[in-house]
Tab-separated table of C-alpha atoms and ligand atoms in Angstrom:
chain	number	residue	atom	x	y	z
A	9	MET	CA	6.337	15.423	20.742
A	10	SER	CA	5.629	11.749	20.104
A	11	ASN	CA	4.490	10.613	16.661
A	12	THR	CA	1.087	9.626	18.113
A	13	THR	CA	0.448	13.042	19.672
A	14	GLN	CA	1.659	14.757	16.502
A	15	ILE	CA	-0.741	12.702	14.388
A	16	ILE	CA	-3.754	13.488	16.590
A	17	HIS	CA	-2.965	17.194	16.880
A	18	SER	CA	-2.098	17.678	13.222
A	19	ILE	CA	-5.872	17.598	12.612
A	20	PRO	CA	-6.995	21.225	12.849
A	21	ILE	CA	-9.813	22.743	14.899
A	22	ASP	CA	-12.154	24.641	12.527
A	23	PRO	CA	-10.963	28.285	12.679
A	24	LEU	CA	-14.440	29.595	11.790
A	25	THR	CA	-16.569	27.806	14.407
A	26	GLY	CA	-14.213	25.964	16.761
A	27	ALA	CA	-15.677	22.601	15.637
A	28	ILE	CA	-13.334	19.880	16.909
A	29	SER	CA	-14.166	17.674	13.922
A	30	VAL	CA	-13.171	19.052	10.511
A	31	PRO	CA	-16.378	20.300	8.773
A	32	ILE	CA	-17.438	18.724	5.483
A	33	TYR	CA	-17.720	21.504	2.900
A	34	GLN	CA	-20.140	19.846	0.481
A	35	THR	CA	-20.072	22.536	-2.180
A	36	SER	CA	-19.029	22.799	-5.813
A	37	THR	CA	-18.265	26.508	-5.877
A	38	PHE	CA	-17.561	29.540	-3.665
A	39	VAL	CA	-19.122	32.992	-3.963
A	40	GLN	CA	-16.662	35.725	-4.941
A	41	GLU	CA	-16.822	39.425	-4.017
A	42	ALA	CA	-15.386	40.417	-7.408
A	43	PRO	CA	-13.711	38.283	-10.111
A	44	GLY	CA	-10.709	36.667	-8.458
A	45	VAL	CA	-11.492	38.173	-5.036
A	46	ASN	CA	-12.435	35.298	-2.760
A	47	LYS	CA	-11.639	33.640	0.562
A	48	GLY	CA	-8.959	31.358	-0.930
A	49	PHE	CA	-11.391	29.033	-2.701
A	50	ASP	CA	-13.067	29.442	-6.081
A	51	TYR	CA	-14.066	26.040	-7.495
A	52	ALA	CA	-14.064	22.729	-5.593
A	53	ARG	CA	-12.057	20.732	-8.162
A	54	THR	CA	-9.224	23.214	-7.643
A	55	ASN	CA	-9.561	23.407	-3.866
A	56	ASN	CA	-11.977	22.495	-1.102
A	57	PRO	CA	-11.485	23.272	2.610
A	58	THR	CA	-12.121	19.663	3.770
A	59	ARG	CA	-9.744	18.221	1.196
A	60	GLN	CA	-7.245	20.945	1.992
A	61	ALA	CA	-7.360	19.953	5.692
A	62	LEU	CA	-6.553	16.345	4.765
A	63	GLU	CA	-3.774	17.443	2.414
A	64	SER	CA	-2.176	19.607	5.128
A	65	VAL	CA	-2.412	16.798	7.711
A	66	ILE	CA	-0.772	14.182	5.500
A	67	ALA	CA	1.923	16.621	4.281
A	68	GLU	CA	2.839	17.249	7.920
A	69	LEU	CA	2.770	13.568	8.889
A	70	GLU	CA	4.998	12.510	6.019
A	71	GLY	CA	7.394	15.433	6.457
A	72	GLY	CA	6.538	16.939	3.058
A	73	THR	CA	5.591	20.418	1.899
A	74	ILE	CA	2.578	19.888	-0.377
A	75	ALA	CA	0.108	17.010	-0.641
A	76	ALA	CA	-2.733	16.271	-3.039
A	77	ALA	CA	-5.696	13.963	-2.431
A	78	PHE	CA	-7.076	11.804	-5.232
A	79	ALA	CA	-10.111	9.624	-5.894
A	80	SER	CA	-8.015	6.427	-5.564
A	81	GLY	CA	-4.493	5.175	-4.957
A	82	LEU	CA	-4.184	4.487	-8.665
A	83	ALA	CA	-5.216	8.059	-9.516
A	84	ALA	CA	-2.394	9.172	-7.176
A	85	ILE	CA	0.091	6.898	-9.006
A	86	ASP	CA	-1.235	8.188	-12.337
A	87	ALA	CA	-0.599	11.798	-11.270
A	88	VAL	CA	3.052	11.002	-10.488
A	89	VAL	CA	3.615	9.282	-13.846
A	90	LYS	CA	2.177	12.391	-15.535
A	91	LEU	CA	5.273	14.280	-14.356
A	92	LEU	CA	7.134	12.361	-17.096
A	93	LYS	CA	7.184	12.756	-20.859
A	94	SER	CA	7.494	10.430	-23.830
A	95	GLY	CA	10.962	8.816	-23.977
A	96	ASP	CA	11.444	8.868	-20.203
A	97	GLU	CA	12.082	5.640	-18.298
A	98	ILE	CA	10.921	4.339	-14.929
A	99	ILE	CA	12.777	1.792	-12.816
A	100	ALA	CA	10.209	-0.034	-10.688
A	101	VAL	CA	10.331	-2.703	-8.011
A	102	ASP	CA	9.670	-6.115	-9.593
A	103	ASP	CA	7.115	-7.181	-6.952
A	104	ILE	CA	4.957	-4.142	-7.697
A	105	TYR	CA	1.226	-3.851	-6.941
A	106	GLY	CA	-0.622	-5.411	-9.917
A	107	GLY	CA	-2.682	-2.281	-10.623
A	108	ALA	CA	0.452	-0.127	-10.899
A	109	PHE	CA	1.979	-2.714	-13.264
A	110	ARG	CA	-1.179	-2.606	-15.416
A	111	LEU	CA	-1.160	1.218	-15.503
A	112	PHE	CA	2.540	1.359	-16.435
A	113	THR	CA	2.435	-1.331	-19.117
A	114	GLN	CA	-1.035	-1.043	-20.619
A	115	VAL	CA	-1.569	2.721	-20.420
A	116	TYR	CA	1.778	4.508	-20.290
A	117	GLU	CA	3.986	2.295	-22.471
A	118	LYS	CA	1.920	3.293	-25.494
A	119	PHE	CA	2.740	6.940	-24.703
A	120	GLY	CA	6.452	6.065	-24.910
A	121	ILE	CA	7.196	5.765	-21.186
A	122	ASN	CA	9.095	2.530	-20.581
A	123	VAL	CA	9.437	0.671	-17.317
A	124	LYS	CA	12.248	-1.636	-16.202
A	125	TYR	CA	11.389	-3.965	-13.323
A	126	VAL	CA	14.258	-4.813	-10.983
A	127	ASP	CA	14.715	-6.394	-7.578
A	128	THR	CA	15.197	-3.173	-5.614
A	129	THR	CA	15.989	-5.026	-2.363
A	130	ASN	CA	19.557	-4.795	-3.658
A	131	ALA	CA	20.243	-1.093	-4.351
A	132	GLU	CA	23.027	-2.105	-6.764
A	133	ASN	CA	20.381	-3.486	-9.141
A	134	VAL	CA	18.891	0.016	-9.340
A	135	PHE	CA	22.320	1.506	-10.018
A	136	ASP	CA	22.955	-1.062	-12.781
A	137	ALA	CA	19.585	-0.426	-14.463
A	138	ILE	CA	19.810	3.384	-14.575
A	139	THR	CA	20.331	5.099	-17.927
A	140	SER	CA	20.296	8.724	-18.973
A	141	LYS	CA	16.594	8.248	-19.783
A	142	THR	CA	15.655	7.180	-16.236
A	143	LYS	CA	13.612	9.937	-14.644
A	144	LEU	CA	11.718	8.092	-11.913
A	145	ILE	CA	12.497	5.242	-9.507
A	146	TRP	CA	9.396	3.589	-8.078
A	147	ILE	CA	9.539	1.442	-4.989
A	148	GLU	CA	7.042	-0.059	-2.609
A	149	THR	CA	8.489	-1.027	0.725
A	150	PRO	CA	7.205	-3.343	2.087
A	151	THR	CA	5.955	-4.703	-1.240
A	152	ASN	CA	2.576	-6.196	-1.940
A	153	PRO	CA	2.343	-9.168	-1.360
A	154	THR	CA	5.806	-10.627	-0.555
A	155	LEU	CA	6.797	-7.891	1.916
A	156	LYS	CA	10.186	-7.231	0.343
A	157	ILE	CA	12.041	-4.314	1.889
A	158	SER	CA	14.176	-1.872	-0.081
A	159	ASP	CA	16.713	0.444	1.502
A	160	ILE	CA	15.081	3.850	0.945
A	161	ALA	CA	18.132	5.928	1.954
A	162	ALA	CA	20.510	3.943	-0.307
A	163	ILE	CA	18.188	4.202	-3.328
A	164	ALA	CA	17.560	7.911	-2.624
A	165	LYS	CA	21.333	8.513	-2.879
A	166	ILE	CA	21.423	6.809	-6.286
A	167	ALA	CA	18.370	8.786	-7.457
A	168	ARG	CA	20.007	12.055	-6.418
A	169	ALA	CA	23.317	11.175	-8.105
A	170	PHE	CA	21.496	10.524	-11.394
A	171	ASN	CA	19.092	13.431	-11.054
A	172	CYS	CA	15.954	11.347	-11.040
A	173	LEU	CA	12.983	11.281	-8.689
A	174	LEU	CA	12.418	8.605	-6.080
A	175	CYS	CA	8.773	7.816	-5.334
A	176	VAL	CA	7.898	5.464	-2.466
A	177	ASP	CA	4.509	3.789	-2.190
A	178	ASN	CA	4.154	3.926	1.600
A	179	THR	CA	0.739	2.246	1.700
A	180	PHE	CA	1.819	-0.830	3.691
A	181	ALA	CA	3.818	1.010	6.368
A	182	SER	CA	1.911	4.306	6.747
A	183	PRO	CA	3.567	7.359	8.332
A	184	ALA	CA	2.963	5.787	11.743
A	185	LEU	CA	5.854	3.406	10.944
A	186	GLN	CA	7.974	4.904	8.175
A	187	LYS	CA	8.625	8.330	6.657
A	188	PRO	CA	10.387	7.946	3.295
A	189	LEU	CA	10.706	11.723	2.691
A	190	THR	CA	12.904	11.999	5.789
A	191	LEU	CA	15.114	9.233	4.304
A	192	GLY	CA	15.694	11.130	1.045
A	193	ALA	CA	12.713	10.202	-1.165
A	194	ASP	CA	11.116	12.972	-3.269
A	195	ILE	CA	7.536	11.727	-3.374
A	196	VAL	CA	5.378	9.443	-1.247
A	197	ILE	CA	2.113	8.001	-2.461
A	198	HIS	CA	-0.611	6.172	-0.539
A	199	SER	CA	-3.576	4.101	-1.291
A	200	ALA	CA	-5.451	5.782	1.590
A	201	THR	CA	-8.071	3.093	0.974
A	202	LYS	CA	-5.919	0.940	3.274
A	203	TYR	CA	-4.429	1.906	6.686
A	204	LEU	CA	-5.017	5.663	6.521
A	205	GLY	CA	-8.767	5.226	5.957
A	206	GLY	CA	-8.544	2.100	8.078
A	207	HIS	CA	-12.175	0.969	8.041
A	208	SER	CA	-12.662	-0.540	4.536
A	209	ASP	CA	-15.247	2.118	3.715
A	210	LEU	CA	-13.644	4.316	1.054
A	211	ILE	CA	-11.305	4.501	-1.942
A	212	ALA	CA	-8.719	7.286	-1.819
A	213	GLY	CA	-5.171	8.171	-2.834
A	214	LEU	CA	-2.573	10.687	-1.703
A	215	VAL	CA	0.608	12.151	-3.146
A	216	ILE	CA	3.015	13.998	-0.866
A	217	ALA	CA	5.983	15.941	-2.236
A	218	LYS	CA	9.107	16.821	-0.308
A	219	ASP	CA	9.767	19.950	-2.245
A	220	LYS	CA	7.403	22.841	-2.943
A	221	GLU	CA	8.061	23.137	-6.663
A	222	LEU	CA	7.403	19.419	-7.195
A	223	GLY	CA	4.288	19.631	-5.011
A	224	GLU	CA	2.972	22.495	-7.119
A	225	ARG	CA	3.435	20.413	-10.282
A	226	ILE	CA	1.404	17.606	-8.670
A	227	LYS	CA	-1.311	20.104	-7.623
A	228	PHE	CA	-1.398	21.374	-11.215
A	229	ILE	CA	-1.920	17.793	-12.496
A	230	GLN	CA	-4.582	17.189	-9.812
A	231	ASN	CA	-6.575	20.189	-11.036
A	232	ALA	CA	-5.866	19.650	-14.739
A	233	SER	CA	-6.768	15.923	-14.766
A	234	GLY	CA	-9.469	16.276	-12.111
A	235	ALA	CA	-9.370	12.934	-10.230
A	236	ILE	CA	-9.922	14.658	-6.882
A	237	LEU	CA	-11.109	13.165	-3.583
A	238	SER	CA	-14.637	14.201	-2.521
A	239	PRO	CA	-15.176	16.272	0.660
A	240	PHE	CA	-16.922	13.402	2.452
A	241	ASP	CA	-14.208	10.863	1.614
A	242	SER	CA	-11.559	13.432	2.625
A	243	TRP	CA	-13.330	13.677	5.985
A	244	LEU	CA	-13.399	9.875	6.312
A	245	VAL	CA	-9.632	9.688	5.735
A	246	ILE	CA	-9.056	12.419	8.362
A	247	ARG	CA	-11.241	10.452	10.763
A	248	GLY	CA	-9.217	7.309	10.019
A	249	ILE	CA	-5.932	9.123	10.643
A	250	GLU	CA	-7.141	10.076	14.144
A	251	THR	CA	-6.804	6.446	15.268
A	252	LEU	CA	-3.929	5.445	12.961
A	253	PRO	CA	-1.210	5.016	15.655
A	254	LEU	CA	-3.452	2.960	17.913
A	255	ARG	CA	-4.648	0.702	15.106
A	256	ILE	CA	-1.180	0.242	13.633
A	257	ARG	CA	0.225	-0.771	17.023
A	258	GLN	CA	-2.352	-3.558	17.315
A	259	HIS	CA	-2.044	-4.618	13.651
A	260	CYS	CA	1.727	-4.955	14.129
A	261	SER	CA	1.596	-6.918	17.370
A	262	SER	CA	-1.056	-9.369	16.112
A	263	ALA	CA	0.760	-9.786	12.770
A	264	GLN	CA	4.019	-10.643	14.557
A	265	PHE	CA	2.230	-13.279	16.640
A	266	ILE	CA	0.504	-14.824	13.619
A	267	ALA	CA	3.706	-14.783	11.547
A	268	GLU	CA	5.475	-16.709	14.335
A	269	PHE	CA	2.597	-19.213	14.437
A	270	LEU	CA	2.775	-19.731	10.653
A	271	GLU	CA	6.566	-19.981	10.646
A	272	GLN	CA	6.426	-23.203	12.651
A	273	HIS	CA	3.368	-24.677	10.913
A	274	PRO	CA	4.132	-27.980	9.083
A	275	ASP	CA	1.939	-27.100	6.041
A	276	VAL	CA	3.657	-23.756	5.420
A	277	ASP	CA	6.527	-23.668	2.979
A	278	LYS	CA	7.548	-19.997	3.059
A	279	ILE	CA	6.531	-17.181	5.320
A	280	PHE	CA	6.931	-13.483	4.521
A	281	TYR	CA	6.888	-10.989	7.378
A	282	PRO	CA	9.653	-8.380	7.890
A	283	GLY	CA	9.317	-8.690	11.674
A	284	LEU	CA	10.687	-12.247	11.578
A	285	LYS	CA	14.435	-12.617	12.057
A	286	SER	CA	14.353	-15.138	9.192
A	287	HIS	CA	13.101	-12.444	6.752
A	288	VAL	CA	15.933	-11.603	4.321
A	289	ASN	CA	15.522	-7.860	4.776
A	290	HIS	CA	14.810	-7.878	8.539
A	291	ASN	CA	17.800	-5.635	9.307
A	292	ILE	CA	16.871	-2.895	6.820
A	293	ALA	CA	13.248	-3.050	7.999
A	294	THR	CA	14.399	-2.550	11.586
A	295	LYS	CA	16.636	0.345	10.539
A	296	GLN	CA	14.123	2.358	8.534
A	297	SER	CA	10.756	1.672	10.180
A	298	LYS	CA	9.297	1.626	13.670
A	299	GLY	CA	7.347	-1.569	13.104
A	300	PHE	CA	6.642	-4.235	10.525
A	301	GLY	CA	2.986	-3.696	9.635
A	302	GLY	CA	-0.143	-5.796	9.568
A	303	ILE	CA	0.346	-7.898	6.423
A	304	VAL	CA	1.627	-11.478	6.517
A	305	SER	CA	1.969	-13.672	3.425
A	306	PHE	CA	2.734	-17.370	3.209
A	307	ALA	CA	3.061	-20.108	0.608
A	308	LEU	CA	1.881	-23.670	1.157
A	309	LYS	CA	4.004	-26.839	0.991
A	310	ASN	CA	1.405	-27.995	-1.517
A	311	ASP	CA	2.232	-25.140	-3.894
A	312	THR	CA	-0.836	-25.245	-6.103
A	313	GLU	CA	-3.535	-22.691	-6.848
A	314	GLU	CA	-6.129	-25.358	-5.941
A	315	ALA	CA	-4.758	-25.784	-2.391
A	316	ALA	CA	-4.646	-22.008	-1.853
A	317	ILE	CA	-8.198	-21.626	-3.137
A	318	GLU	CA	-9.422	-24.374	-0.754
A	319	PHE	CA	-7.668	-22.587	2.122
A	320	VAL	CA	-9.043	-19.123	1.404
A	321	LYS	CA	-12.555	-20.572	1.122
A	322	SER	CA	-12.259	-22.266	4.539
A	323	THR	CA	-11.600	-19.383	6.940
A	324	GLN	CA	-14.472	-17.908	8.935
A	325	LEU	CA	-13.085	-14.715	10.494
A	326	PHE	CA	-10.621	-13.912	7.715
A	327	LYS	CA	-12.953	-12.768	4.945
A	328	LEU	CA	-11.984	-13.455	1.352
A	329	ALA	CA	-11.666	-10.022	-0.239
A	330	GLU	CA	-9.281	-7.742	-2.098
A	331	SER	CA	-7.828	-4.852	-0.103
A	332	LEU	CA	-6.227	-4.653	3.310
A	333	GLY	CA	-5.616	-2.391	6.275
A	334	GLY	CA	-9.117	-2.432	7.776
A	335	ILE	CA	-10.568	-3.415	11.143
A	336	LYS	CA	-11.736	-6.839	9.938
A	337	SER	CA	-9.155	-9.431	8.933
A	338	LEU	CA	-9.073	-10.230	5.230
A	339	LEU	CA	-7.257	-12.763	3.125
A	340	CYS	CA	-6.675	-13.081	-0.577
A	341	HIS	CA	-5.027	-15.238	-3.195
A	342	PRO	CA	-2.840	-12.780	-5.171
A	343	ALA	CA	-2.297	-15.095	-8.178
A	344	ASN	CA	-6.042	-15.030	-8.851
A	345	MET	CA	-6.955	-11.662	-7.384
A	346	THR	CA	-4.719	-8.610	-6.824
A	347	HIS	CA	-1.896	-9.844	-9.115
A	348	LYS	CA	-3.969	-11.480	-11.860
A	349	SER	CA	-2.912	-8.804	-14.352
A	350	ILE	CA	0.763	-9.867	-14.038
A	351	PRO	CA	1.731	-12.746	-16.386
A	352	ALA	CA	2.233	-16.015	-14.374
A	353	GLN	CA	5.935	-16.356	-15.217
A	354	LYS	CA	6.716	-12.765	-14.232
A	355	ARG	CA	4.590	-13.140	-11.085
A	356	ARG	CA	6.410	-16.336	-10.003
A	357	ALA	CA	9.802	-14.781	-10.777
A	358	ALA	CA	8.905	-11.911	-8.410
A	359	GLY	CA	8.264	-14.477	-5.660
A	360	VAL	CA	4.469	-14.598	-5.859
A	361	ALA	CA	4.026	-18.374	-5.786
A	362	ASP	CA	0.867	-20.096	-7.046
A	363	SER	CA	-0.156	-20.958	-3.470
A	364	LEU	CA	0.772	-17.612	-1.924
A	365	ILE	CA	-1.889	-16.337	0.473
A	366	ARG	CA	-1.896	-12.781	1.817
A	367	LEU	CA	-3.386	-12.030	5.218
A	368	SER	CA	-4.417	-8.561	6.330
A	369	ILE	CA	-4.468	-8.865	10.090
A	370	GLY	CA	-7.383	-6.949	11.578
A	371	LEU	CA	-8.177	-5.927	15.109
A	372	GLU	CA	-9.890	-9.104	16.341
A	373	GLU	CA	-8.373	-11.039	19.275
A	374	THR	CA	-5.203	-12.713	18.006
A	375	ASP	CA	-6.148	-16.081	19.572
A	376	ASP	CA	-9.402	-16.139	17.603
A	377	LEU	CA	-7.529	-15.429	14.382
A	378	ILE	CA	-5.045	-18.252	15.065
A	379	LYS	CA	-7.900	-20.694	15.761
A	380	ASP	CA	-9.474	-19.670	12.460
A	381	LEU	CA	-6.238	-20.365	10.553
A	382	GLU	CA	-5.781	-23.689	12.388
A	383	GLN	CA	-9.223	-24.930	11.379
A	384	ALA	CA	-8.581	-23.855	7.755
A	385	PHE	CA	-5.325	-25.885	7.715
A	386	GLN	CA	-7.236	-28.870	9.156
A	387	GLN	CA	-9.948	-28.599	6.493
A	388	LEU	CA	-7.279	-28.431	3.797
A	389	GLN	CA	-5.631	-31.599	5.195
A	390	VAL	CA	-8.951	-33.477	5.208
A	391	LYS	CA	-9.706	-32.444	1.600
A	392	GLN	CA	-6.201	-33.383	0.431
A	393	ASN	CA	-6.386	-36.803	2.159
A	394	LEU	CA	-9.781	-37.415	0.598
A	395	ALA	CA	-8.514	-36.439	-2.872
A	396	ALA	CA	-5.467	-38.752	-2.461
A	397	LYS	CA	-7.731	-41.627	-1.356
A	398	ASN	CA	-10.115	-41.110	-4.307
A	399	GLN	CA	-7.164	-41.130	-6.675
A	400	THR	CA	-5.924	-44.440	-5.212
A	401	VAL	CA	-9.416	-45.928	-5.556
A	402	THR	CA	-9.627	-44.810	-9.213
A	403	VAL	CA	-6.180	-46.221	-10.002
A	404	LYS	CA	-7.174	-49.571	-8.431
B	28	PLP	C1	0.565	-0.959	-2.448
B	28	PLP	C2	-0.625	-0.426	-3.184
B	28	PLP	N1	-0.519	0.724	-3.865
B	28	PLP	C3	-1.560	1.248	-4.548
B	28	PLP	C4	-2.784	0.599	-4.593
B	28	PLP	C5	-3.925	1.186	-5.386
B	28	PLP	O1	-4.830	1.828	-4.537
B	28	PLP	P1	-6.399	1.989	-4.809
B	28	PLP	O2	-6.996	0.617	-4.783
B	28	PLP	O3	-6.842	2.867	-3.698
B	28	PLP	O4	-6.556	2.617	-6.145
B	28	PLP	C6	-2.943	-0.594	-3.893
B	28	PLP	C7	-4.237	-1.302	-3.909
B	28	PLP	O5	-4.364	-2.411	-3.434
B	28	PLP	C8	-1.840	-1.122	-3.166
B	28	PLP	O6	-1.922	-2.279	-2.490
């Protein structure tokens, strides 16, 4: 069966009524016949049929055994870190999502969990950084926002050899393109806020475990800490998943087109898109995923925050907003938005230049999106020429 058909048919028909859409069980509790005698549900923090349907769907799609749905992507990340104890160490990708960096450094370091950030695009760096205290390796691939690709299978081998867990944040690829658990990872997490939800109308997170025992530990944390996804938002994610393959196909093809346009643009200094042959990790991306996703980042020749801010204020169709993966195209300036919590030096060292702009390519006509970018480049040119002229006048 093709991945697309599997995705659509992984969503169950309601066994009780035959409803083709999963029902929303908006309830806090379930009536019991006698203490402990119930229909598989007792209290909705512990389990809810709508959330359970989502958890089963995503476990199947990612090739895992048990999944747990959370109130946000960060709550999902938080649940994974709670598998660790004081004194344990994490090795994390250096170009990590800013919110994960903030959680690791500002919340968990004070509980004695230390994090080493390494460039995981070279698996040897992971090997070199491992110590007997390392219990978790954390990668995003592609990363946010410089679209670095790490070799999941190679890092999974290292994790196994040193008896530590490998967790992959699969938010940017989605299971329509890449299935880390089938490449040897132990855990996958998602910000389902992005491609899985797909319509910029919810905040949600998912954790999927390869192995049952690990999945049960995550379920325990989900219930014990309580950051669960509501029934309605679970339903919205299921609804998003129904069109995931179709949307991802279009996101990928438009992103490739736009990346090629930007690659030859005279005002662009660097372009980041794994689908380009010039991308340093193009070969690994081709090997481990079916497509390259809908995110394109680029840095300007005029590498200043001011130039990037002018650019992101000038687009019409690309809306200036945090987040990604929705129907409407968005753009953002990571240095001042998603990655503001990372110190400037560390951010630059991870490749997030001052002028870096991240595009989330939506489902509009590609030609319209290119015209929008073209007019933003033109506006930037005009403003820069004007500023240069004013400076000359002042100097005179
Ligand atoms: C790669 C990645 N992981 C995790 C998150 C956190 O997800 P959420 O915003 O749903 O908490 C984000 C948010 O942008 C993200 O980009």
